[in-house]
Amino acid sequence: MSSVPVNLTLKKLEMNTADLRSLLDLQDKIIAGFKPDEQHFILHRTIDDFSNALKSDHMYVFGLYDGDRLVSQSILSLPGDRDTRDLPEFAGEYKNSELAVFKAVLVDPEYRGRGLMKQMLKIREQVAAEHGRKIAITQIAADNPASWVNAIQYGMQITKVGFDPEDNAKVIYLQKRLDGKAPIPSEQNAYRLSLGSDVHKNVPALFNKMMKLSAAGMIGSAWDKQNNQIIWYPSATAARIKKRDRIFVPAARQSIGKI
Ligand SMILES: CC(C)(COP(=O)(O)OP(=O)(O)OC[C@H]1O[C@@H](n2cnc3c(N)ncnc32)[C@H](O)[C@@H]1OP(=O)(O)O)[C@@H](O)C(=O)NCCC(=O)NCCS
């Protein structure tokens, strides 16, 4: 990985013409670089969407700048209990005021692979924790492994896999505890999901497998870079159900070819 440019500065963007223009320009550049089948990776925000985020009292829009140039942006939402929150289909067991929603991380193609997305995850996590939020949540398109592999590397866990209720897209839901008390996984019954040599080609099979793992109560918890695998552990609930009802929880290491 290349080193991060030393002169990158982090800024919370404000509601003004210059910041709005920078956000739209970076988003336009990224959308222009997407292939047709990648357009759904991000919400295509309008000027009103960005204005609303910048004006909102519970959203933070962050930017990383190389000099005057915005090279990465992200949004953090800290909804109140009376707000309508993003991703209502996920993490419904928590109150809004316990949650932080990570949205819209974009990195200029010329600056990718230098850890900028991870910096954006880190800053949002810090701000969310400072506001007393317990859990960070996010949703990522299943066919955007660059993003979900990176989120897992950063400590987020896949706890739900399914279809976005708004557009039926295949999506992966991830969450992370912000109190540092990640549950200690049991190596017993761990399942290693290989991504294969061409992860993009394998996404349909991987998605089906991940849905099955998730439905069986497994949690995609760690990334084994050397072996190109996601390690899934049974959730406490799955372990309890398994003991009681002897449901099938996959135990063996299996390659994508066998899925
Ligand atoms: C996804 C995105 C934000 C990643 O940003 P980034 O700054 O390059 O990511 P980082 O440098 O922090 O992390 C790189 C890691 O991501 C993963 N990654 C990056 N590109 C990848 C690719 N094409 N395929 C698979 N994994 C990839 C790798 O695991 C890499 O790990 P490494 O550090 O061990 O090499 C960037 O590619 C992007 O802006 N994409 C378009 C917009 C988008 O899809 N946003 C996400 C919406 S949920």
CSV table of N, CA and C in Angstrom, one decimal, residues 51-207:
chain,number,residue,atom,x,y,z
A,51,SER,N,-27.0,19.5,0.6
A,51,SER,CA,-27.4,20.7,1.4
A,51,SER,C,-28.1,20.2,2.7
A,52,ASN,N,-29.0,19.3,2.6
A,52,ASN,CA,-29.7,18.8,3.7
A,52,ASN,C,-28.7,18.2,4.7
A,53,ALA,N,-27.8,17.4,4.2
A,53,ALA,CA,-26.8,16.7,5.1
A,53,ALA,C,-26.0,17.8,5.8
A,54,LEU,N,-25.6,18.8,5.1
A,54,LEU,CA,-24.7,19.9,5.7
A,54,LEU,C,-25.5,20.7,6.7
A,55,LYS,N,-26.8,20.9,6.5
A,55,LYS,CA,-27.6,21.7,7.4
A,55,LYS,C,-28.1,20.9,8.6
A,56,SER,N,-28.1,19.6,8.4
A,56,SER,CA,-28.8,18.8,9.5
A,56,SER,C,-28.1,18.9,10.8
A,57,ASP,N,-28.9,18.8,11.9
A,57,ASP,CA,-28.2,18.9,13.2
A,57,ASP,C,-27.8,17.5,13.7
A,58,HIS,N,-28.0,16.5,12.9
A,58,HIS,CA,-27.5,15.2,13.4
A,58,HIS,C,-26.6,14.5,12.3
A,59,MET,N,-26.2,15.3,11.3
A,59,MET,CA,-25.3,14.7,10.4
A,59,MET,C,-24.0,15.4,10.3
A,60,TYR,N,-22.9,14.7,10.0
A,60,TYR,CA,-21.6,15.3,9.9
A,60,TYR,C,-21.1,14.9,8.5
A,61,VAL,N,-20.6,15.8,7.8
A,61,VAL,CA,-20.0,15.5,6.5
A,61,VAL,C,-18.5,15.8,6.6
A,62,PHE,N,-17.7,14.8,6.4
A,62,PHE,CA,-16.3,14.9,6.6
A,62,PHE,C,-15.5,14.9,5.2
A,63,GLY,N,-14.5,15.7,5.2
A,63,GLY,CA,-13.6,15.7,4.0
A,63,GLY,C,-12.2,15.6,4.3
A,64,LEU,N,-11.4,14.8,3.5
A,64,LEU,CA,-10.0,14.8,3.6
A,64,LEU,C,-9.5,15.6,2.4
A,65,TYR,N,-8.6,16.6,2.7
A,65,TYR,CA,-8.1,17.5,1.7
A,65,TYR,C,-6.6,17.3,1.4
A,66,ASP,N,-6.2,17.3,0.1
A,66,ASP,CA,-4.8,17.4,-0.2
A,66,ASP,C,-4.6,18.9,-0.7
A,67,GLY,N,-4.1,19.7,0.2
A,67,GLY,CA,-4.1,21.2,-0.1
A,67,GLY,C,-5.6,21.6,-0.1
A,68,ASP,N,-6.0,22.2,-1.2
A,68,ASP,CA,-7.4,22.7,-1.4
A,68,ASP,C,-8.3,21.7,-2.0
A,69,ARG,N,-7.7,20.5,-2.3
A,69,ARG,CA,-8.5,19.6,-3.1
A,69,ARG,C,-9.1,18.5,-2.2
A,70,LEU,N,-10.4,18.4,-2.4
A,70,LEU,CA,-11.2,17.4,-1.6
A,70,LEU,C,-10.9,16.0,-2.3
A,71,VAL,N,-10.3,15.1,-1.5
A,71,VAL,CA,-10.0,13.8,-2.1
A,71,VAL,C,-10.8,12.6,-1.5
A,72,SER,N,-11.5,12.9,-0.5
A,72,SER,CA,-12.4,11.8,0.1
A,72,SER,C,-13.5,12.5,0.9
A,73,GLN,N,-14.6,11.9,0.9
A,73,GLN,CA,-15.8,12.5,1.7
A,73,GLN,C,-16.5,11.3,2.3
A,74,SER,N,-17.2,11.6,3.4
A,74,SER,CA,-18.0,10.6,4.1
A,74,SER,C,-19.1,11.3,4.9
A,75,ILE,N,-20.1,10.6,5.2
A,75,ILE,CA,-21.2,11.2,6.0
A,75,ILE,C,-21.4,10.3,7.3
A,76,LEU,N,-21.6,10.9,8.4
A,76,LEU,CA,-22.0,10.2,9.6
A,76,LEU,C,-23.3,10.7,10.1
A,77,SER,N,-24.2,9.8,10.4
A,77,SER,CA,-25.5,10.2,10.9
A,77,SER,C,-25.7,9.7,12.3
A,78,LEU,N,-26.1,10.6,13.2
A,78,LEU,CA,-26.4,10.3,14.6
A,78,LEU,C,-27.8,10.6,14.9
A,79,PRO,N,-28.7,9.7,14.5
A,79,PRO,CA,-30.1,10.1,14.5
A,79,PRO,C,-30.6,10.2,16.0
A,80,GLY,N,-31.6,11.0,16.2
A,80,GLY,CA,-32.3,11.1,17.5
A,80,GLY,C,-33.4,10.1,17.5
A,81,ASP,N,-33.9,9.8,18.7
A,81,ASP,CA,-35.0,8.8,18.8
A,81,ASP,C,-36.3,9.2,18.0
A,82,ARG,N,-36.5,10.5,17.8
A,82,ARG,CA,-37.7,10.9,17.1
A,82,ARG,C,-37.4,11.0,15.6
A,83,ASP,N,-36.2,10.9,15.1
A,83,ASP,CA,-35.9,11.0,13.7
A,83,ASP,C,-36.3,9.7,13.0
A,84,THR,N,-36.6,9.8,11.7
A,84,THR,CA,-36.7,8.7,10.8
A,84,THR,C,-35.3,8.4,10.4
A,85,ARG,N,-34.8,7.2,10.7
A,85,ARG,CA,-33.4,6.9,10.5
A,85,ARG,C,-33.2,6.1,9.2
A,86,ASP,N,-31.9,6.2,8.7
A,86,ASP,CA,-31.5,5.3,7.6
A,86,ASP,C,-31.5,3.9,8.0
A,87,LEU,N,-31.7,3.0,7.0
A,87,LEU,CA,-31.6,1.5,7.3
A,87,LEU,C,-32.6,1.0,8.4
A,88,PRO,N,-33.8,1.4,8.3
A,88,PRO,CA,-34.8,1.0,9.4
A,88,PRO,C,-34.9,-0.5,9.4
A,89,GLU,N,-34.5,-1.2,8.3
A,89,GLU,CA,-34.7,-2.6,8.3
A,89,GLU,C,-33.6,-3.4,9.0
A,90,PHE,N,-32.6,-2.6,9.6
A,90,PHE,CA,-31.4,-3.2,10.2
A,90,PHE,C,-31.3,-2.7,11.6
A,91,ALA,N,-30.8,-3.6,12.5
A,91,ALA,CA,-30.5,-3.2,13.9
A,91,ALA,C,-31.7,-2.6,14.6
A,92,GLY,N,-32.9,-3.2,14.3
A,92,GLY,CA,-34.1,-2.6,14.9
A,92,GLY,C,-34.1,-2.8,16.4
A,93,GLU,N,-33.3,-3.6,17.0
A,93,GLU,CA,-33.3,-3.9,18.4
A,93,GLU,C,-32.7,-2.7,19.2
A,94,TYR,N,-32.0,-1.8,18.5
A,94,TYR,CA,-31.4,-0.6,19.1
A,94,TYR,C,-32.3,0.6,19.0
A,95,LYS,N,-32.2,1.5,20.0
A,95,LYS,CA,-32.8,2.8,19.8
A,95,LYS,C,-32.0,3.7,18.9
A,96,ASN,N,-32.6,4.6,18.2
A,96,ASN,CA,-31.9,5.5,17.2
A,96,ASN,C,-30.7,6.1,18.0
A,97,SER,N,-30.9,6.5,19.2
A,97,SER,CA,-29.9,7.3,19.9
A,97,SER,C,-28.7,6.4,20.3
A,98,GLU,N,-28.8,5.1,20.1
A,98,GLU,CA,-27.6,4.2,20.4
A,98,GLU,C,-26.8,4.0,19.1
A,99,LEU,N,-27.3,4.4,18.0
A,99,LEU,CA,-26.7,4.1,16.7
A,99,LEU,C,-26.0,5.2,16.0
A,100,ALA,N,-25.0,4.8,15.2
A,100,ALA,CA,-24.3,5.7,14.3
A,100,ALA,C,-24.4,5.1,12.9
A,101,VAL,N,-24.8,5.9,11.9
A,101,VAL,CA,-24.9,5.3,10.6
A,101,VAL,C,-23.8,5.9,9.7
A,102,PHE,N,-23.0,5.0,9.2
A,102,PHE,CA,-21.9,5.4,8.3
A,102,PHE,C,-22.5,5.4,6.8
A,103,LYS,N,-22.3,6.5,6.2
A,103,LYS,CA,-22.9,6.6,4.8
A,103,LYS,C,-21.8,7.2,3.9
A,104,ALA,N,-22.0,6.8,2.6
A,104,ALA,CA,-21.4,7.6,1.5
A,104,ALA,C,-19.9,7.9,1.6
A,105,VAL,N,-19.1,6.8,1.8
A,105,VAL,CA,-17.6,7.1,1.7
A,105,VAL,C,-17.2,7.0,0.3
A,106,LEU,N,-16.5,8.1,-0.1
A,106,LEU,CA,-16.0,8.2,-1.5
A,106,LEU,C,-14.5,8.6,-1.5
A,107,VAL,N,-13.7,7.9,-2.3
A,107,VAL,CA,-12.3,8.2,-2.3
A,107,VAL,C,-11.9,8.5,-3.8
A,108,ASP,N,-11.3,9.6,-4.1
A,108,ASP,CA,-10.9,10.0,-5.4
A,108,ASP,C,-10.0,8.8,-6.0
A,109,PRO,N,-10.3,8.3,-7.2
A,109,PRO,CA,-9.6,7.2,-7.7
A,109,PRO,C,-8.1,7.3,-7.6
A,110,GLU,N,-7.6,8.6,-7.8
A,110,GLU,CA,-6.1,8.8,-7.7
A,110,GLU,C,-5.5,8.6,-6.3
A,111,TYR,N,-6.4,8.5,-5.3
A,111,TYR,CA,-5.9,8.4,-3.9
A,111,TYR,C,-6.3,7.0,-3.3
A,112,ARG,N,-6.8,6.1,-4.1
A,112,ARG,CA,-7.2,4.8,-3.5
A,112,ARG,C,-6.1,3.9,-3.1
A,113,GLY,N,-6.4,3.0,-2.2
A,113,GLY,CA,-5.3,2.1,-1.7
A,113,GLY,C,-4.3,2.7,-0.8
A,114,ARG,N,-4.6,3.9,-0.2
A,114,ARG,CA,-3.7,4.5,0.7
A,114,ARG,C,-4.3,4.6,2.1
A,115,GLY,N,-5.4,3.9,2.3
A,115,GLY,CA,-6.0,3.9,3.7
A,115,GLY,C,-7.0,5.0,4.0
A,116,LEU,N,-7.4,5.8,2.9
A,116,LEU,CA,-8.3,6.9,3.2
A,116,LEU,C,-9.7,6.4,3.7
A,117,MET,N,-10.2,5.3,3.1
A,117,MET,CA,-11.5,4.8,3.6
A,117,MET,C,-11.4,4.5,5.0
A,118,LYS,N,-10.3,3.8,5.4
A,118,LYS,CA,-10.1,3.4,6.8
A,118,LYS,C,-10.0,4.7,7.7
A,119,GLN,N,-9.4,5.7,7.2
A,119,GLN,CA,-9.3,7.0,8.0
A,119,GLN,C,-10.7,7.5,8.2
A,120,MET,N,-11.6,7.4,7.2
A,120,MET,CA,-12.9,7.9,7.3
A,120,MET,C,-13.8,7.0,8.3
A,121,LEU,N,-13.5,5.7,8.3
A,121,LEU,CA,-14.2,4.9,9.2
A,121,LEU,C,-13.8,5.3,10.7
A,122,LYS,N,-12.5,5.5,10.8
A,122,LYS,CA,-11.9,5.9,12.1
A,122,LYS,C,-12.5,7.2,12.7
A,123,ILE,N,-12.5,8.2,11.8
A,123,ILE,CA,-13.0,9.5,12.4
A,123,ILE,C,-14.4,9.4,12.7
A,124,ARG,N,-15.2,8.7,11.9
A,124,ARG,CA,-16.7,8.6,12.2
A,124,ARG,C,-16.9,7.8,13.5
A,125,GLU,N,-16.1,6.8,13.6
A,125,GLU,CA,-16.2,6.0,14.9
A,125,GLU,C,-15.9,6.8,16.1
A,126,GLN,N,-14.8,7.6,16.0
A,126,GLN,CA,-14.4,8.5,17.1
A,126,GLN,C,-15.5,9.5,17.5
A,127,VAL,N,-16.1,10.1,16.5
A,127,VAL,CA,-17.1,11.1,16.8
A,127,VAL,C,-18.3,10.5,17.3
A,128,ALA,N,-18.7,9.3,16.7
A,128,ALA,CA,-19.9,8.6,17.2
A,128,ALA,C,-19.7,8.2,18.7
A,129,ALA,N,-18.5,7.7,19.0
A,129,ALA,CA,-18.3,7.2,20.4
A,129,ALA,C,-18.3,8.4,21.3
A,130,GLU,N,-17.7,9.6,20.9
A,130,GLU,CA,-17.8,10.8,21.7
A,130,GLU,C,-19.2,11.2,22.0
A,131,HIS,N,-20.1,10.9,21.1
A,131,HIS,CA,-21.5,11.2,21.3
A,131,HIS,C,-22.3,10.1,22.0
A,132,GLY,N,-21.5,9.1,22.6
A,132,GLY,CA,-22.2,8.1,23.4
A,132,GLY,C,-22.9,7.0,22.5
A,133,ARG,N,-22.6,7.0,21.2
A,133,ARG,CA,-23.3,5.9,20.4
A,133,ARG,C,-22.6,4.6,20.7
A,134,LYS,N,-23.4,3.5,20.7
A,134,LYS,CA,-22.9,2.2,21.1
A,134,LYS,C,-22.6,1.3,19.8
A,135,ILE,N,-23.3,1.5,18.7
A,135,ILE,CA,-23.1,0.6,17.6
A,135,ILE,C,-23.1,1.4,16.3
A,136,ALA,N,-22.1,1.1,15.5
A,136,ALA,CA,-22.0,1.8,14.1
A,136,ALA,C,-22.6,0.8,13.2
A,137,ILE,N,-23.4,1.2,12.2
A,137,ILE,CA,-24.0,0.3,11.2
A,137,ILE,C,-23.8,0.9,9.8
A,138,THR,N,-23.8,0.0,8.9
A,138,THR,CA,-23.7,0.5,7.5
A,138,THR,C,-24.2,-0.6,6.6
A,139,GLN,N,-24.5,-0.2,5.3
A,139,GLN,CA,-25.0,-1.1,4.3
A,139,GLN,C,-24.1,-0.9,3.1
A,140,ILE,N,-23.7,-2.1,2.5
A,140,ILE,CA,-22.8,-2.0,1.3
A,140,ILE,C,-23.3,-2.9,0.2
A,141,ALA,N,-23.3,-2.5,-1.0
A,141,ALA,CA,-23.7,-3.3,-2.1
A,141,ALA,C,-22.9,-4.6,-2.1
A,142,ALA,N,-23.5,-5.8,-2.3
A,142,ALA,CA,-22.8,-7.0,-2.3
A,142,ALA,C,-21.7,-7.1,-3.3
A,143,ASP,N,-22.0,-6.5,-4.5
A,143,ASP,CA,-20.9,-6.6,-5.5
A,143,ASP,C,-19.9,-5.4,-5.4
A,144,ASN,N,-19.7,-4.9,-4.2
A,144,ASN,CA,-18.7,-3.9,-4.0
A,144,ASN,C,-17.7,-4.4,-2.9
A,145,PRO,N,-17.0,-5.5,-3.3
A,145,PRO,CA,-16.1,-6.1,-2.2
A,145,PRO,C,-15.0,-5.2,-1.8
A,146,ALA,N,-14.6,-4.2,-2.7
A,146,ALA,CA,-13.6,-3.3,-2.2
A,146,ALA,C,-14.0,-2.6,-1.0
A,147,SER,N,-15.3,-2.4,-0.9
A,147,SER,CA,-15.8,-1.6,0.3
A,147,SER,C,-16.0,-2.6,1.5
A,148,TRP,N,-16.7,-3.7,1.3
A,148,TRP,CA,-17.0,-4.5,2.5
A,148,TRP,C,-15.8,-5.3,3.0
A,149,VAL,N,-14.9,-5.7,2.1
A,149,VAL,CA,-13.6,-6.3,2.7
A,149,VAL,C,-12.9,-5.3,3.6
A,150,ASN,N,-12.9,-4.1,3.1
A,150,ASN,CA,-12.2,-3.0,3.8
A,150,ASN,C,-12.9,-2.8,5.2
A,151,ALA,N,-14.2,-2.8,5.2
A,151,ALA,CA,-14.9,-2.5,6.4
A,151,ALA,C,-14.7,-3.7,7.4
A,152,ILE,N,-14.6,-4.9,6.9
A,152,ILE,CA,-14.3,-6.0,7.8
A,152,ILE,C,-12.9,-5.9,8.4
A,153,GLN,N,-12.0,-5.5,7.5
A,153,GLN,CA,-10.6,-5.3,8.0
A,153,GLN,C,-10.6,-4.3,9.1
A,154,TYR,N,-11.5,-3.4,9.0
A,154,TYR,CA,-11.5,-2.3,10.0
A,154,TYR,C,-12.3,-2.8,11.3
A,155,GLY,N,-12.8,-4.0,11.3
A,155,GLY,CA,-13.5,-4.5,12.5
A,155,GLY,C,-15.0,-4.5,12.5
A,156,MET,N,-15.6,-4.1,11.3
A,156,MET,CA,-17.0,-4.2,11.2
A,156,MET,C,-17.4,-5.7,10.9
A,157,GLN,N,-18.6,-6.1,11.4
A,157,GLN,CA,-18.9,-7.5,11.2
A,157,GLN,C,-20.2,-7.6,10.4
A,158,ILE,N,-20.3,-8.6,9.5
A,158,ILE,CA,-21.5,-8.8,8.7
A,158,ILE,C,-22.5,-9.6,9.6
A,159,THR,N,-23.6,-8.9,9.9
A,159,THR,CA,-24.6,-9.6,10.7
A,159,THR,C,-25.9,-9.8,10.0
A,160,LYS,N,-26.0,-9.3,8.7
A,160,LYS,CA,-27.2,-9.5,8.0
A,160,LYS,C,-26.9,-9.4,6.5
A,161,VAL,N,-27.5,-10.3,5.7
A,161,VAL,CA,-27.2,-10.3,4.2
A,161,VAL,C,-28.6,-10.4,3.6
A,162,GLY,N,-28.9,-9.6,2.6
A,162,GLY,CA,-30.2,-9.7,2.0
A,162,GLY,C,-30.5,-8.7,0.9
A,163,PHE,N,-31.7,-8.2,0.8
A,163,PHE,CA,-32.1,-7.3,-0.3
A,163,PHE,C,-32.5,-6.0,0.2
A,164,ASP,N,-32.0,-4.9,-0.4
A,164,ASP,CA,-32.5,-3.6,0.1
A,164,ASP,C,-34.0,-3.4,-0.2
A,165,PRO,N,-34.7,-3.1,0.9
A,165,PRO,CA,-36.2,-3.0,0.7
A,165,PRO,C,-36.6,-1.9,-0.3
A,166,GLU,N,-35.7,-0.9,-0.5
A,166,GLU,CA,-36.1,0.2,-1.5
A,166,GLU,C,-35.9,-0.2,-2.9
A,167,ASP,N,-34.8,-0.9,-3.3
A,167,ASP,CA,-34.6,-1.2,-4.7
A,167,ASP,C,-34.3,-2.7,-5.0
A,168,ASN,N,-34.4,-3.5,-3.9
A,168,ASN,CA,-34.2,-4.9,-4.1
A,168,ASN,C,-32.7,-5.3,-4.4
A,169,ALA,N,-31.8,-4.4,-4.3
A,169,ALA,CA,-30.4,-4.7,-4.6
A,169,ALA,C,-29.9,-5.6,-3.5
A,170,LYS,N,-28.9,-6.5,-3.9
A,170,LYS,CA,-28.2,-7.4,-3.0
A,170,LYS,C,-27.3,-6.6,-2.1
A,171,VAL,N,-27.5,-6.7,-0.8
A,171,VAL,CA,-26.7,-5.8,0.1
A,171,VAL,C,-26.2,-6.6,1.3
A,172,ILE,N,-25.2,-6.1,1.9
A,172,ILE,CA,-24.6,-6.6,3.1
A,172,ILE,C,-24.7,-5.6,4.2
A,173,TYR,N,-25.1,-6.0,5.3
A,173,TYR,CA,-25.2,-5.1,6.5
A,173,TYR,C,-24.1,-5.4,7.5
A,174,LEU,N,-23.4,-4.4,7.9
A,174,LEU,CA,-22.3,-4.6,8.9
A,174,LEU,C,-22.5,-3.7,10.1
A,175,GLN,N,-22.0,-4.1,11.2
A,175,GLN,CA,-22.0,-3.4,12.4
A,175,GLN,C,-20.8,-3.5,13.2
A,176,LYS,N,-20.6,-2.6,14.1
A,176,LYS,CA,-19.4,-2.6,15.0
A,176,LYS,C,-19.7,-2.0,16.4
A,177,ARG,N,-19.4,-2.7,17.4
A,177,ARG,CA,-19.6,-2.1,18.7
A,177,ARG,C,-18.5,-1.0,18.9
A,178,LEU,N,-19.0,0.1,19.5
A,178,LEU,CA,-18.1,1.2,19.7
A,178,LEU,C,-17.5,1.4,21.1
A,179,ASP,N,-17.8,0.4,21.9
A,179,ASP,CA,-17.3,0.5,23.3
A,179,ASP,C,-16.0,-0.4,23.4
A,180,GLY,N,-15.6,-0.9,22.3
A,180,GLY,CA,-14.3,-1.7,22.3
A,180,GLY,C,-14.5,-3.1,22.9
A,181,LYS,N,-15.8,-3.4,23.2
A,181,LYS,CA,-16.0,-4.7,23.8
A,181,LYS,C,-16.5,-5.7,22.8
A,182,ALA,N,-15.7,-6.0,21.7
A,182,ALA,CA,-16.2,-6.9,20.7
A,182,ALA,C,-16.3,-8.3,21.4
A,183,PRO,N,-17.4,-9.0,21.1
A,183,PRO,CA,-17.5,-10.3,21.7
A,183,PRO,C,-16.3,-11.3,21.2
A,184,ILE,N,-15.8,-12.1,22.2
A,184,ILE,CA,-14.7,-13.0,21.8
A,184,ILE,C,-15.3,-14.2,21.1
A,185,PRO,N,-14.9,-14.3,19.8
A,185,PRO,CA,-15.5,-15.4,19.0
A,185,PRO,C,-14.9,-16.8,19.4
A,186,SER,N,-15.7,-17.8,19.2
A,186,SER,CA,-15.3,-19.1,19.5
A,186,SER,C,-14.7,-19.7,18.3
A,187,GLU,N,-13.5,-20.2,18.3
A,187,GLU,CA,-12.8,-20.8,17.1
A,187,GLU,C,-13.6,-22.0,16.7
A,188,GLN,N,-14.3,-22.6,17.7
A,188,GLN,CA,-15.0,-23.8,17.4
A,188,GLN,C,-16.1,-23.5,16.4
A,189,ASN,N,-16.3,-24.2,15.4
A,189,ASN,CA,-17.4,-24.0,14.4
A,189,ASN,C,-17.1,-22.8,13.6
A,190,ALA,N,-15.9,-22.2,13.5
A,190,ALA,CA,-15.6,-21.1,12.6
A,190,ALA,C,-15.7,-21.7,11.2
A,191,TYR,N,-16.1,-20.8,10.3
A,191,TYR,CA,-16.3,-21.2,8.9
A,191,TYR,C,-15.5,-20.2,8.1
A,192,ARG,N,-14.7,-20.7,7.2
A,192,ARG,CA,-13.9,-19.9,6.3
A,192,ARG,C,-14.4,-19.8,4.9
A,193,LEU,N,-14.8,-18.6,4.5
A,193,LEU,CA,-15.4,-18.4,3.2
A,193,LEU,C,-14.4,-17.8,2.3
A,194,SER,N,-13.9,-18.6,1.3
A,194,SER,CA,-12.9,-18.1,0.4
A,194,SER,C,-13.6,-17.3,-0.7
A,195,LEU,N,-12.9,-16.1,-1.0
A,195,LEU,CA,-13.5,-15.2,-2.0
A,195,LEU,C,-13.1,-15.6,-3.4
A,196,GLY,N,-12.1,-16.5,-3.5
A,196,GLY,CA,-11.8,-17.0,-4.9
A,196,GLY,C,-10.8,-16.0,-5.6
A,197,SER,N,-10.3,-16.4,-6.7
A,197,SER,CA,-9.3,-15.6,-7.4
A,197,SER,C,-9.9,-14.4,-8.1
A,198,ASP,N,-11.2,-14.5,-8.4
A,198,ASP,CA,-11.9,-13.4,-9.1
A,198,ASP,C,-13.2,-13.1,-8.3
A,199,VAL,N,-13.0,-12.2,-7.2
A,199,VAL,CA,-14.1,-12.0,-6.3
A,199,VAL,C,-15.3,-11.4,-7.0
A,200,HIS,N,-15.1,-10.5,-8.0
A,200,HIS,CA,-16.2,-9.9,-8.7
A,200,HIS,C,-17.1,-10.9,-9.4
A,201,LYS,N,-16.4,-11.9,-10.1
A,201,LYS,CA,-17.1,-12.9,-10.8
A,201,LYS,C,-17.8,-13.8,-9.8
A,202,ASN,N,-17.3,-14.0,-8.6
A,202,ASN,CA,-17.8,-14.9,-7.6
A,202,ASN,C,-18.9,-14.3,-6.8
A,203,VAL,N,-19.2,-13.0,-7.0
A,203,VAL,CA,-20.1,-12.3,-6.1
A,203,VAL,C,-21.5,-13.0,-6.0
A,204,PRO,N,-22.1,-13.4,-7.1
A,204,PRO,CA,-23.5,-14.1,-7.0
A,204,PRO,C,-23.4,-15.3,-6.0
A,205,ALA,N,-22.4,-16.2,-6.2
A,205,ALA,CA,-22.3,-17.4,-5.4
A,205,ALA,C,-22.0,-17.0,-3.9
A,206,LEU,N,-21.1,-16.0,-3.8
A,206,LEU,CA,-20.7,-15.6,-2.4
A,206,LEU,C,-21.9,-15.0,-1.7
A,207,PHE,N,-22.7,-14.2,-2.4
A,207,PHE,CA,-23.9,-13.6,-1.8
A,207,PHE,C,-24.8,-14.7,-1.3
